[in-house]
Short mmCIF file of C-alpha atoms in Angstrom, two decimals:
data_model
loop_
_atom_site.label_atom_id
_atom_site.label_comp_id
_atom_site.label_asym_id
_atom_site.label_seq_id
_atom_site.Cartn_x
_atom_site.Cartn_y
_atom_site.Cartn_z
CA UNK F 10 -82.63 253.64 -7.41
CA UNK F 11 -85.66 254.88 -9.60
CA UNK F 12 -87.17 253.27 -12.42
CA UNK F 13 -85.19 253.51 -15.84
CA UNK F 14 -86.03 253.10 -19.48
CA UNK F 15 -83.15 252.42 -21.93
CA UNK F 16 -83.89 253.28 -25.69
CA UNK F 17 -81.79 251.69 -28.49
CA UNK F 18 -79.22 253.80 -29.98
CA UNK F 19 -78.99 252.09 -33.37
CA UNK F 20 -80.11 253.48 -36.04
CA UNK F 21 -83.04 251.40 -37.38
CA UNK F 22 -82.49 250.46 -40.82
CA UNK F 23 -85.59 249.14 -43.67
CA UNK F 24 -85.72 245.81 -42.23
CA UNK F 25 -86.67 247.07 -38.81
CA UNK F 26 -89.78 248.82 -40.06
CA UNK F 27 -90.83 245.49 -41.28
CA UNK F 28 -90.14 243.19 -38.56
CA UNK F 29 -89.22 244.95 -35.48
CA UNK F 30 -85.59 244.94 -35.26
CA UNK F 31 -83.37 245.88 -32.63
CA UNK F 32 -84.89 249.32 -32.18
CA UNK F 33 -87.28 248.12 -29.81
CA UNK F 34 -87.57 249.93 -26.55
CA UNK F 35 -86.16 248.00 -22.98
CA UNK F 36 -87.54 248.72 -19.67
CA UNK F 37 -85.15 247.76 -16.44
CA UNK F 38 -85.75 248.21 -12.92
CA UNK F 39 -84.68 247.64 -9.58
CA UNK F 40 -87.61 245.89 -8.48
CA UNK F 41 -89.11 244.17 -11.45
CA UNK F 42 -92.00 246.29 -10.98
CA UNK F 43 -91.61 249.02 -13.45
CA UNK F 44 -94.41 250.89 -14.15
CA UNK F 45 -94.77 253.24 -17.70
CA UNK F 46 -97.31 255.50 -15.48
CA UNK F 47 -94.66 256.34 -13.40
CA UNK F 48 -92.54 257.86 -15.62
CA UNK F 49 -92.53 261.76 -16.55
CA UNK F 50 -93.94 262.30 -19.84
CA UNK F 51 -91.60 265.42 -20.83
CA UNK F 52 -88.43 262.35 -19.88
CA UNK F 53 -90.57 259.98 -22.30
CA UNK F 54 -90.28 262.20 -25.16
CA UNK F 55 -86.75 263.37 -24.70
CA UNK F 56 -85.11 260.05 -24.67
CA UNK F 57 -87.05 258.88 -28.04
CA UNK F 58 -84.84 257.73 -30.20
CA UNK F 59 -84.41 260.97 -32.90
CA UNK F 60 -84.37 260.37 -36.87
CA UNK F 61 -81.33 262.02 -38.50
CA UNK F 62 -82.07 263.30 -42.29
CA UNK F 63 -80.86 260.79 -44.99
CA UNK F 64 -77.61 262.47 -45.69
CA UNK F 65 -76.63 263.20 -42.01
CA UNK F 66 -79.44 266.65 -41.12
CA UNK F 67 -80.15 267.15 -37.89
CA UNK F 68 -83.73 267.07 -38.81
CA UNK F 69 -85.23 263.94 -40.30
CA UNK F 70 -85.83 263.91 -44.40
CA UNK F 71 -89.23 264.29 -45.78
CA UNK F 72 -90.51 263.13 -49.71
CA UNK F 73 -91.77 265.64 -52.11
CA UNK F 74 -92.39 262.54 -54.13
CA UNK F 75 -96.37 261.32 -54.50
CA UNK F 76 -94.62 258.62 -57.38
CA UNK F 77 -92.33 256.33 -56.89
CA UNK F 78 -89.93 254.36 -59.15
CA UNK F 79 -88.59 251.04 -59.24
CA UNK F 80 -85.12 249.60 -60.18
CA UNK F 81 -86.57 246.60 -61.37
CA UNK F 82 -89.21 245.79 -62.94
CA UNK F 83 -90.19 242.72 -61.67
CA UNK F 84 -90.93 244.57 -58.31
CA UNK F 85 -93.81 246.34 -60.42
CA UNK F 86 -95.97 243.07 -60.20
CA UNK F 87 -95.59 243.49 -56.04
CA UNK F 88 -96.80 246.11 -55.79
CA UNK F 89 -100.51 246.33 -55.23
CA UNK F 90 -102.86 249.01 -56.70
CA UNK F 91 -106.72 248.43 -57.62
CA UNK F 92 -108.45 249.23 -60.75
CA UNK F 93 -111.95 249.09 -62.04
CA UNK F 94 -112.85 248.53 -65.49
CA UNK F 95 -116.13 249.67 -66.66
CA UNK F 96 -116.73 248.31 -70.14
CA UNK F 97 -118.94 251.30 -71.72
CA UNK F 98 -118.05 250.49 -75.51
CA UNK F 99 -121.32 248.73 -75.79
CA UNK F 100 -124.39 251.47 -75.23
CA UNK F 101 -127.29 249.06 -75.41
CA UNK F 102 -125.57 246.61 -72.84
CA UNK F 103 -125.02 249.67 -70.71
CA UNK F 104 -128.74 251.15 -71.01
CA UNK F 105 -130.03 247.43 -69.96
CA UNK F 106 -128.06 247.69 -67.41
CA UNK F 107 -129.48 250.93 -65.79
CA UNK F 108 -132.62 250.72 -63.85
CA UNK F 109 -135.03 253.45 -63.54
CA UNK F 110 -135.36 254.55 -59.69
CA UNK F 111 -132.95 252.34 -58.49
CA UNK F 112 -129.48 253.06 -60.74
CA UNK F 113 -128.68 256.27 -58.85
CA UNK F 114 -125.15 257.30 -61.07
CA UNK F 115 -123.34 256.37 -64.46
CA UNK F 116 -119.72 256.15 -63.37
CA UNK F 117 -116.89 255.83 -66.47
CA UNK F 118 -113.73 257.50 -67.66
CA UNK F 119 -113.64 259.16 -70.89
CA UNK F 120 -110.11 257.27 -71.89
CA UNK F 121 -109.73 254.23 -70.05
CA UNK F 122 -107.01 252.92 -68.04
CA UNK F 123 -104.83 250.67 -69.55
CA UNK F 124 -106.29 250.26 -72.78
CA UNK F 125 -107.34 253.92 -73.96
CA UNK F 126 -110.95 253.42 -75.29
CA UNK F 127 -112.55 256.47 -75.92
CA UNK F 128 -116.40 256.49 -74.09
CA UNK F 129 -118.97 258.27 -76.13
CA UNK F 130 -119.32 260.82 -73.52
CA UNK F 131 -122.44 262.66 -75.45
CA UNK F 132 -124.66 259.01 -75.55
CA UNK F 133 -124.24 257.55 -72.73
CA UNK F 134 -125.05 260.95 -70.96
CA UNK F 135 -128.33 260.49 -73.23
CA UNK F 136 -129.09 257.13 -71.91
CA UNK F 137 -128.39 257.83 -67.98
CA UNK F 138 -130.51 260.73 -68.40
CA UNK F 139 -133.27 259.08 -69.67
CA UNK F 140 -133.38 256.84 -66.80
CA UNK F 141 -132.67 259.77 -64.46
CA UNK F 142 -128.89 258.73 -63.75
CA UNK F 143 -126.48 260.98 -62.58
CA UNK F 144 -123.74 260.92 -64.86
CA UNK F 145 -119.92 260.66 -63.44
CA UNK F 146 -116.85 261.06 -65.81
CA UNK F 147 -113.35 260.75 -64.43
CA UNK F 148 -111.44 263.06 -67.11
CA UNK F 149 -107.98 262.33 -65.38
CA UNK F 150 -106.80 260.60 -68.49
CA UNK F 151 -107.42 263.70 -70.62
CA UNK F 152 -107.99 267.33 -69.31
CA UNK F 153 -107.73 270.28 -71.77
CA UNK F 154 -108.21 267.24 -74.56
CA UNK F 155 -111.70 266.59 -73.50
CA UNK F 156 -114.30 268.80 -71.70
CA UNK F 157 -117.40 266.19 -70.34
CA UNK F 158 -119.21 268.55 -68.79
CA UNK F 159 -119.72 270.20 -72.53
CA UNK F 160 -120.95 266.42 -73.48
CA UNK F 161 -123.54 266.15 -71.35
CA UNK F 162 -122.08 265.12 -67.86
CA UNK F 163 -123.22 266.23 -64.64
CA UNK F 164 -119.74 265.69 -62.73
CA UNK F 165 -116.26 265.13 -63.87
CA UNK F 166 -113.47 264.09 -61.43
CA UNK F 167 -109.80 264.08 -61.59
CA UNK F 168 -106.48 263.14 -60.06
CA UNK F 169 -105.18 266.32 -59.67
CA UNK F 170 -102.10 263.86 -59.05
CA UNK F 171 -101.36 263.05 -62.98
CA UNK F 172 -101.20 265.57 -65.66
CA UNK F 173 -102.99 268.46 -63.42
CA UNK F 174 -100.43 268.75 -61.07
CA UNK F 175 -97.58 267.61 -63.57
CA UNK F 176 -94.68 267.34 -60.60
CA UNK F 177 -96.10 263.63 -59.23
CA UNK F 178 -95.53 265.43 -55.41
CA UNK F 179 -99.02 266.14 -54.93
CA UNK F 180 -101.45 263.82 -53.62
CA UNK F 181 -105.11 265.54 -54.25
CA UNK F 182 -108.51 265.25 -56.23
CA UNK F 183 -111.12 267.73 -57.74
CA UNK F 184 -115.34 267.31 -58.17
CA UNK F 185 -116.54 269.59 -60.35
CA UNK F 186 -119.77 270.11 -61.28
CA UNK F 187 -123.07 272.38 -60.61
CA UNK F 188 -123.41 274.92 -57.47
CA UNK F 189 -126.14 273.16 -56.32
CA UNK F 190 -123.87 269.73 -56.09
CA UNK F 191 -121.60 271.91 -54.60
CA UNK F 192 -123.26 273.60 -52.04
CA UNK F 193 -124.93 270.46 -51.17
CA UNK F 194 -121.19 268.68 -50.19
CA UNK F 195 -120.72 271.84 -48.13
CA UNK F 196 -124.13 271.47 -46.02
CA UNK F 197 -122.81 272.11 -42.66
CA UNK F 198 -124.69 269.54 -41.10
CA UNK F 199 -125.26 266.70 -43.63
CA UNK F 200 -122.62 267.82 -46.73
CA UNK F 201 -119.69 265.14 -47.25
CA UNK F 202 -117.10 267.61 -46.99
CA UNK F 203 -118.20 268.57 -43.52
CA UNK F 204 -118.97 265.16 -42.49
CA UNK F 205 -115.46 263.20 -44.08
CA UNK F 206 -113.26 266.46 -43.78
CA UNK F 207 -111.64 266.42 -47.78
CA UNK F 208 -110.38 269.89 -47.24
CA UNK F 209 -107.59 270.68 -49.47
CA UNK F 210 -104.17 272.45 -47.69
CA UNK F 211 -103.72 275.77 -48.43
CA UNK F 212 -100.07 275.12 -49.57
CA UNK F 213 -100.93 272.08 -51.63
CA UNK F 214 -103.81 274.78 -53.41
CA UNK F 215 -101.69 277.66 -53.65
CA UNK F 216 -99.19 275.25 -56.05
CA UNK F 217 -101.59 273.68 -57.87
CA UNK F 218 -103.14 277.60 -58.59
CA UNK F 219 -99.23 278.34 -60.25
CA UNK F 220 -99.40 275.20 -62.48
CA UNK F 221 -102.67 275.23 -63.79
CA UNK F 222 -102.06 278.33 -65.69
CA UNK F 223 -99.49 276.39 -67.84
CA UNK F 224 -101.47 273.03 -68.03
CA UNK F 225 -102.72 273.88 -71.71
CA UNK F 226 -98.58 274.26 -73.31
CA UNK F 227 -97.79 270.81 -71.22
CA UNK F 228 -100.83 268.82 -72.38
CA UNK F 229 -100.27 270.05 -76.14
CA UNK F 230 -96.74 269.21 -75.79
CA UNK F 231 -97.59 265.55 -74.07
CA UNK F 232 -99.95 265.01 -76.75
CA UNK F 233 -97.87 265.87 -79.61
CA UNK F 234 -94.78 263.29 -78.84
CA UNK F 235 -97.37 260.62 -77.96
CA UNK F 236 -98.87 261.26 -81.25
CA UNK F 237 -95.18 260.88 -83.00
CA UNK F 238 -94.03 258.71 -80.96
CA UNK F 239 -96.70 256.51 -81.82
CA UNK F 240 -97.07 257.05 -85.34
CA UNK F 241 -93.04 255.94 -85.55
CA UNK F 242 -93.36 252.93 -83.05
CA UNK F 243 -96.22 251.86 -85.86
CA UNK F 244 -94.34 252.20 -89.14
CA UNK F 245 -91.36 250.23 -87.60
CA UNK F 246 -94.07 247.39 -87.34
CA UNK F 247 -94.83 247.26 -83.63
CA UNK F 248 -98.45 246.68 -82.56
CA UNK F 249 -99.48 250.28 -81.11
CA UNK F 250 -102.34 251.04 -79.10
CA UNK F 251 -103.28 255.19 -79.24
CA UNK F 252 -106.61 257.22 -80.15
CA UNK F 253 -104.50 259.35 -82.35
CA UNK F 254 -103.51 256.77 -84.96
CA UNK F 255 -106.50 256.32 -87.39
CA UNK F 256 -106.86 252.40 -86.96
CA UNK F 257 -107.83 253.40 -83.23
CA UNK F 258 -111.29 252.27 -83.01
CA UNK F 259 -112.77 255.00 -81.16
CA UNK F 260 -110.53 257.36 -83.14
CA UNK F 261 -113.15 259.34 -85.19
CA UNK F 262 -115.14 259.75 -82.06
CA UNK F 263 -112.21 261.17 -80.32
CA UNK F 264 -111.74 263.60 -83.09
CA UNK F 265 -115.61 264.30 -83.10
CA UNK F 266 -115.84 265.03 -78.78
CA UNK F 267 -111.94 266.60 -78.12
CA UNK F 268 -111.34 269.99 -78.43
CA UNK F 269 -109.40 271.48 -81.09
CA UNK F 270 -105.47 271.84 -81.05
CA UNK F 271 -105.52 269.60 -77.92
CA UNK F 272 -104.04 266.44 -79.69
CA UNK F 273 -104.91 263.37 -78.66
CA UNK F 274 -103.78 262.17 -75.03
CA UNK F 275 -100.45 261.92 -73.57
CA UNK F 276 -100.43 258.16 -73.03
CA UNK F 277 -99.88 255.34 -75.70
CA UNK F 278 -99.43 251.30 -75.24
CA UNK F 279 -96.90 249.28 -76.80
CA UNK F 280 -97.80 245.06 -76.82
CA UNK F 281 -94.63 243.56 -76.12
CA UNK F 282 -96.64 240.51 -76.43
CA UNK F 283 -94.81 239.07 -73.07
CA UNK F 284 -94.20 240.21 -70.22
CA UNK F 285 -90.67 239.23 -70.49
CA UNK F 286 -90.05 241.30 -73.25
CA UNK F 287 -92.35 244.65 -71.69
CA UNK F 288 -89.57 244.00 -68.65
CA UNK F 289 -86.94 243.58 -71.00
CA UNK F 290 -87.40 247.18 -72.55
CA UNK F 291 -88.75 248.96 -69.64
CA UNK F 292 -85.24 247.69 -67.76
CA UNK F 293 -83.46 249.16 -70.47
CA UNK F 294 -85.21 252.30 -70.96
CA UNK F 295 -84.86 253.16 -67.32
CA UNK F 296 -81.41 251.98 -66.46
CA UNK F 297 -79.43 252.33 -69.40
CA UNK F 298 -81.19 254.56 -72.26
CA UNK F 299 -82.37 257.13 -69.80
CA UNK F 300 -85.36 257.33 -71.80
CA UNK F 301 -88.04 257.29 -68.69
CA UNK F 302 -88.98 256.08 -65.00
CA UNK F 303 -90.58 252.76 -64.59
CA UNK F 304 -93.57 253.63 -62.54
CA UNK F 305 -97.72 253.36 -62.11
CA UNK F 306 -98.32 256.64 -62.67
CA UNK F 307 -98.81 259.09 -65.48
CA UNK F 308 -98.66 263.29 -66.29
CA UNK F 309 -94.98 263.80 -65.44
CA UNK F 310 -92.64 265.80 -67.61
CA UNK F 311 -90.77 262.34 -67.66
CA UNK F 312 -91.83 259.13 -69.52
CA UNK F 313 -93.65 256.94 -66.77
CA UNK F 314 -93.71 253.45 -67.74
CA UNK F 315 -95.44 250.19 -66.48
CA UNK F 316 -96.67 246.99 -67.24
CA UNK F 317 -100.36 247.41 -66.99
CA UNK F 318 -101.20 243.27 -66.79
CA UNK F 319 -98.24 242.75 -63.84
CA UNK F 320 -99.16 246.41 -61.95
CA UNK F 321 -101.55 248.37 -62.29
CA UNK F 322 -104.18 245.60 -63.68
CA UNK F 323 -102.62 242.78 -61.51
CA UNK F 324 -105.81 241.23 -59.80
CA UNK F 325 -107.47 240.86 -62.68
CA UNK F 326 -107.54 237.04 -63.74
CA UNK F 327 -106.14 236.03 -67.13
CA UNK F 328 -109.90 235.44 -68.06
CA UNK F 329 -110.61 239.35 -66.95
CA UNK F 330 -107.48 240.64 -68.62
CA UNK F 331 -108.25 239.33 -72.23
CA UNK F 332 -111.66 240.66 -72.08
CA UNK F 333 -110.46 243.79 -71.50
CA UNK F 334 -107.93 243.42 -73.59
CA UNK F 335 -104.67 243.50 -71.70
CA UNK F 336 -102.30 241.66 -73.02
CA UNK F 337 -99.18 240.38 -71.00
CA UNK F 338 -96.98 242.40 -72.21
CA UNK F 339 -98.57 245.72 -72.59
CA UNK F 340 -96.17 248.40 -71.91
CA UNK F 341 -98.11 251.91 -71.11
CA UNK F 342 -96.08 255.07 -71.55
CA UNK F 343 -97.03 258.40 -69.84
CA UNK F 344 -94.88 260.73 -72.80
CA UNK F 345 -92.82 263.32 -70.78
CA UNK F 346 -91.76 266.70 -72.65
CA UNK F 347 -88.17 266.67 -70.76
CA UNK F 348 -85.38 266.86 -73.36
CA UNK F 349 -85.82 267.29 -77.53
CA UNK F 350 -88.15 265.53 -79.25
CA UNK F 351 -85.55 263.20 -81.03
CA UNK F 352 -83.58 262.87 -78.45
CA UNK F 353 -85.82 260.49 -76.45
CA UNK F 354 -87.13 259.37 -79.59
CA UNK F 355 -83.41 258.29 -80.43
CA UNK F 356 -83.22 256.68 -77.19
CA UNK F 357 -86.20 254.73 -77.31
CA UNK F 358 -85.26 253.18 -80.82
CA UNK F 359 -81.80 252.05 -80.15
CA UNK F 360 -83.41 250.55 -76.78
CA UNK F 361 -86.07 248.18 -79.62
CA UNK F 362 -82.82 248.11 -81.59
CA UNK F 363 -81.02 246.29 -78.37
CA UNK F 364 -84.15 243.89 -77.50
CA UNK F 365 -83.61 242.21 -80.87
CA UNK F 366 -80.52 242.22 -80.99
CA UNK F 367 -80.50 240.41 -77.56
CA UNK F 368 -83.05 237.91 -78.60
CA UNK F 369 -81.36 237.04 -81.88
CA UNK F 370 -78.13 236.24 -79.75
CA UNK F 371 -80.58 234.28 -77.57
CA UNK F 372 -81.74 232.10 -80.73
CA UNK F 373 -78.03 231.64 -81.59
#
C-alpha cells in the first residue's frame, strides 16, 4: 500500500484562520514512515483543499475593497493603525529644530490628521531652505484645494487611496516633484524604484487615469457639504472643528495659500466630548440613519466616520492626545457627495436629535 495524505474536507470557517482549526492537513501510512518527498507534486496540488466563492462560485471571491467598515464601533479602538503628528504651528520651534548639514528633509502635511491645522506651507519652505532642507508635504488631506509645490515645496506625496482615487479599492501612492528627483529614483543601479520595486500595475494606473479627470467636480462637491455641514452643526451649538468656519485658527491662512473655488477640505470634526457619545452617534449614523460608514479612512463618495482618539490616534497616550488636541470624543467625518444635500443633512440631525433624546431618558 503506498503512502497517503488525507486533506480535510470542511470548509474552514474565520476562526480557523486564527487558530488552526480542523483544516489542518493529516498524513497516514502503512509504515509510519511517510515521507512528504515522496509524494508527486502535481498529486500535492490537486488534493488541496479548493476555496469556493462566498456565495457558492466555483472560483474563490476576491475584495475590490482597500476600506473596510465596522458594525460596531467599539471594534474601531482594535484595530491598529499608526500615525505621526508633526506639530508645525510653531515656526521658530521648528527652525531650532533644523540643523544645518545634518537635518536632511522637512516632512509635514498641509492639513493635519485628526485635527485639521493648516501648515504655513510658504514659511516653513522659507526656513528649511535656509538651512538647506528638503522640504516634504503630504497633500493627501487636500488635493485640488492646495497646490505645495506652488508654496515653495520640493515634493508633495499622496494617498492616491483617499480622495484621488475616490472608490477606497485602490491601494497606491504618488511622489511628485522635480525630473531630477525623478530620474534619480529611476537610476538603474542605485534609484529606489529599481532597488525596492514600487512599480505601479498597469490596471491599477489605467483606473486611476479615468478618475482623475473628474477629481476637481468631486473635491468641490466634498468641500461644499463639509463647509455646510459644518456651518449648521455650529449654529445648533456643537463644538466644530473645520478650516472653513472663520473661528478656525489657521482659517485666514487657508484662504490666503488654497486655490480659488476649491472650498475648504472635505473633512470636518465634531467633539462629542466622550467617547461614549462619538460611539453613540457614529452607531446610529451607520446602522440606523444611513447617513455614512464607520471607518479610518477618508475621500469616498460616502461619509467615512471614526473616532480619531480610539482609532486612528490610539497609541498616543492621554498626555500626547491633549497636546495635540484630540479630545476623546472627536468624531472625524470624511463628507461623501452620495444622495442630496439635505437629505444626509436631514439624517444627520434627527441622529443629534436621537442622542439627546436618549440621554435625557437616561437622566430620567
Amino acid at each position: 500500500m503506498s503512502d497517503t495524505v488525507v486533506f480535510s474536507n470542511n470548509k474552514r470557517s474565520r476562526s480557523d484562520d486564527i487558530e488552526g482549526g480542523d483544516a489542518k492537513r493529516t498524513l497516514f501510512s502503512n509504515n509510519n514512515s511517510t515521507s512528504i518527498l515522496s509524494m508527486d507534486p502535481a498529486a500535492s496540488l490537486a488534493s488541496a483543499r479548493h476555496e469556493f466563492g462566498e456565495h457558492g462560485g466555483v472560483n474563490m471571491s476576491i475584495e475590490a475593497s482597500a476600506t473596510f467598515t465596522v458594525m460596531e464601533p467599539e471594534t474601531m479602538g482594535r484595530i491598529n493603525i499608526t500615525t505621526t503628528f508633526v506639530d508645525v504651528a510653531d515656526l521658530e520651534m521648528v527652525k531650532e529644530a533644523m540643523v544645518e548639514g545634518k537635518t536632511k528633509v522637512l516632512y509635514f502635511e498641509s492639513v493635519s490628521n485628526p485635527t485639521l491645522m493648516v501648515a504655513n506651507i510658504p514659511e516653513l519652505s522659507k526656513l528649511a531652505h535656509q538651512k538647506g532642507v528638503t522640504v516634504v508635504v503630504d497633500n493627501t488631506f487636500a488635493p485640488m484645494v492646495i497646490s505645495p509645490a506652488r508654496l515653495g515645496a520640493d515634493v508633495v506625496v499622496h494617498s492616491i487611496s483617499k480622495f484621488i482615487s475616490g472608490g477606497a479599492d485602490i491601494i497606491a501612492g504618488a511622489v511628485c516633484g522635480p525630473e531630477s528627483l525623478v530620474n534619480s529614483m529611476m537610476d538603474l543601479h542605485q534609484g529606489a524604484i529599481m532597488l525596492l520595486g514600487p512599480t505601479m500595475n498597469p490596471k491599477v494606473a489605467f483606473e486611476l487615469s479615468e478618475r482623475i479627470p473628474h477629481l476637481a467636480l468631486r473635491m468641490k462637491e466634498h468641500c461644499h457639504r463639509a463647509l455646510v455641514f459644518a456651518t449648521r452643526l455650529k449654529k445648533l451649538g456643537l463644538k466644530v472643528v473645520y478650516p472653513g468656519l472663520e473661528d478656525h485658527p489657521q482659517h485666514e491662512l487657508l484662504k490666503s495659500i488654497s486655490n480659488k473655488d476649491y472650498g475648504f477640505g472635505g473633512l470636518l470634526c465634531i467633539d462629542m466630548e466622550t467617547e461614549e457619545r462619538a460611539n453613540w452617534l457614529m452607531n446610529h449614523l451607520q446602522n440606523y440613519g444611513q447617513f455614512g460608514f464607520m471607518a479610518v479612512s477618508l475621500g469616498y463618495y460616502e461619509t467615512l466616520m471614526s473616532c480619531s482618539g480610539s482609532s486612528t490616534s490610539s497609541e498616543l497616550n492621554p498626555e500626547e492626545k491633549a497636546l495635540a488636541g484630540i479630545s476623546p470624543g472627536l468624531v472625524r467625518m470624511s463628507i461623501g457627495f452620495i444622495g442630496t444635500l439635505e437629505q444626509k443633512w436631514t439624517q444627520l440631525e434627527k441622529a443629534l436629535t436621537k442622542l439627546k433624546e436618549h440621554e435625557l431618558s437616561n437622566k430620567n
